[in-house]
Amino acid sequence: MGRWRDGHGELVVGEVCVPLEIATSYRARTRGLLGRDAVEGALLLSPASSVHTFRMRFPIDVAYLDRRLRVIAVHTMMPGRLGLPRLRSRHVVEAGAGVMEGWGVRVGVRVGVVVE
C-alpha cells in the first residue's frame, strides 16, 4: 500500500470506481470538506481515526478503514457532530450522505485506492 500524498486517485469498491481526493498532510486533513457545498466522489483522510462535521454545509457518509483498507464502520453524520474515534481505524473515507451504500461500502468490505 505504501504512503500516499495529497492528490487524487480512485476508490475501488468491487467493480465500482469512484473519483477520490487524498488528504494526507495535516493542512489537507484539517481542511477536509469544510467550506464546500458537495464532494465529487469521495475524500480519503489518512491517517485518521475520527472526524467532525462542525462548520460543514451538508451531511456525509463516513467509512472507517483499518490498516488493510477493510471497512470497520460506516455512519452518516449530520453537520455539527463529533464522531467518536475508532480504535482500529487508520483511514477515513468521506462522501455525500447516502452514496456509500450504492457503492457497496459496508462493514467487512475491503476497498482499494489507486493513485493517479
Coordinates of C-alpha atoms in Angstrom, one line a residue:
M1 CA 0.0 0.0 0.0
G2 CA 2.8 2.4 0.8
R3 CA 2.3 6.0 1.9
W4 CA 0.0 8.4 0.0
R5 CA 0.5 12.1 -0.7
D6 CA -2.1 14.8 -1.1
G7 CA -3.6 14.4 -4.5
H8 CA -6.2 12.4 -6.5
G9 CA -7.0 8.9 -7.4
E10 CA -9.8 6.4 -7.4
L11 CA -11.6 4.5 -4.6
V12 CA -12.3 0.9 -5.8
V13 CA -15.1 -1.0 -4.2
G14 CA -15.6 -4.3 -6.1
E15 CA -16.4 -3.2 -9.7
V16 CA -17.2 0.4 -8.7
C17 CA -14.5 3.1 -9.2
V18 CA -15.2 6.5 -7.6
P19 CA -13.1 9.7 -8.0
L20 CA -11.1 10.2 -4.9
E21 CA -9.3 13.2 -3.3
I22 CA -6.5 12.1 -1.0
A23 CA -5.6 14.3 2.1
T24 CA -2.6 13.1 4.0
S25 CA -0.9 16.4 5.1
Y26 CA -2.0 18.0 8.4
R27 CA -3.3 21.0 6.5
A28 CA -5.3 19.0 3.9
R29 CA -6.8 16.7 6.6
T30 CA -7.8 19.7 8.8
R31 CA -9.5 21.4 5.9
G32 CA -11.2 18.3 4.7
L33 CA -14.7 19.1 3.3
L34 CA -15.1 22.4 5.2
G35 CA -16.5 25.3 3.2
R36 CA -17.7 23.0 0.3
D37 CA -21.3 22.6 -0.8
A38 CA -20.7 19.0 -2.0
V39 CA -18.0 16.4 -2.7
E40 CA -17.2 15.0 -6.1
G41 CA -16.8 11.3 -5.4
A42 CA -15.0 10.8 -2.0
L43 CA -12.3 12.2 0.2
L44 CA -9.7 9.9 1.9
L45 CA -8.2 11.2 5.2
S46 CA -5.0 9.4 6.2
P47 CA -4.0 8.9 8.9
A48 CA -7.4 9.4 10.7
S49 CA -9.4 7.6 13.3
S50 CA -12.2 10.1 13.8
V51 CA -13.9 13.1 12.1
H52 CA -16.2 16.0 12.9
T53 CA -18.7 17.9 10.9
F54 CA -18.5 21.3 12.6
R55 CA -18.9 24.1 10.0
M56 CA -19.9 21.6 7.3
R57 CA -22.7 22.5 5.0
F58 CA -24.1 19.0 4.2
P59 CA -24.5 15.6 5.8
I60 CA -21.8 13.0 4.9
D61 CA -21.3 9.2 4.9
V62 CA -18.1 8.3 6.8
A63 CA -16.4 4.9 6.4
Y64 CA -13.6 4.0 8.9
L65 CA -10.9 1.7 7.4
D66 CA -8.3 -0.4 9.2
R67 CA -4.7 -0.7 8.0
R68 CA -5.6 -3.2 5.4
L69 CA -8.4 -0.9 4.0
R70 CA -11.1 -3.1 5.3
V71 CA -14.3 -1.2 6.4
I72 CA -14.8 -1.4 10.1
A73 CA -17.7 1.0 10.5
V74 CA -19.9 3.2 8.3
H75 CA -22.0 6.1 9.6
T76 CA -24.0 9.0 8.2
M77 CA -23.2 12.3 10.1
M78 CA -25.2 15.5 10.0
P79 CA -23.4 18.8 10.2
G80 CA -22.3 19.9 13.7
R81 CA -21.4 16.5 15.0
L82 CA -18.3 14.9 16.5
G83 CA -17.6 11.3 15.6
L84 CA -16.1 9.0 18.2
P85 CA -12.6 7.7 17.5
R86 CA -12.4 4.1 16.2
L87 CA -9.6 2.1 17.8
R88 CA -8.5 0.1 14.8
S89 CA -9.2 2.9 12.3
R90 CA -6.2 4.1 10.3
H91 CA -8.0 5.9 7.4
V92 CA -11.4 7.6 6.9
V93 CA -13.4 8.0 3.7
E94 CA -16.0 10.8 3.5
A95 CA -18.6 11.2 0.8
G96 CA -22.1 12.7 0.4
A97 CA -24.7 11.2 2.6
G98 CA -26.4 8.1 1.1
V99 CA -23.9 7.3 -1.6
M100 CA -21.7 4.7 0.1
E101 CA -24.5 2.1 0.3
G102 CA -24.9 2.3 -3.5
W103 CA -21.1 1.8 -4.0
G104 CA -21.2 -1.3 -1.8
V105 CA -19.2 0.2 1.1
R106 CA -20.2 -1.8 4.2
V107 CA -18.6 -3.4 7.2
G108 CA -16.2 -6.2 6.2
V109 CA -15.6 -5.0 2.6
R110 CA -12.1 -4.3 1.5
V111 CA -11.6 -1.2 -0.7
G112 CA -8.7 -0.3 -2.9
V113 CA -7.0 3.1 -3.5
V114 CA -5.5 3.8 -7.0
V115 CA -3.3 6.9 -7.1
E116 CA -3.1 9.0 -10.2

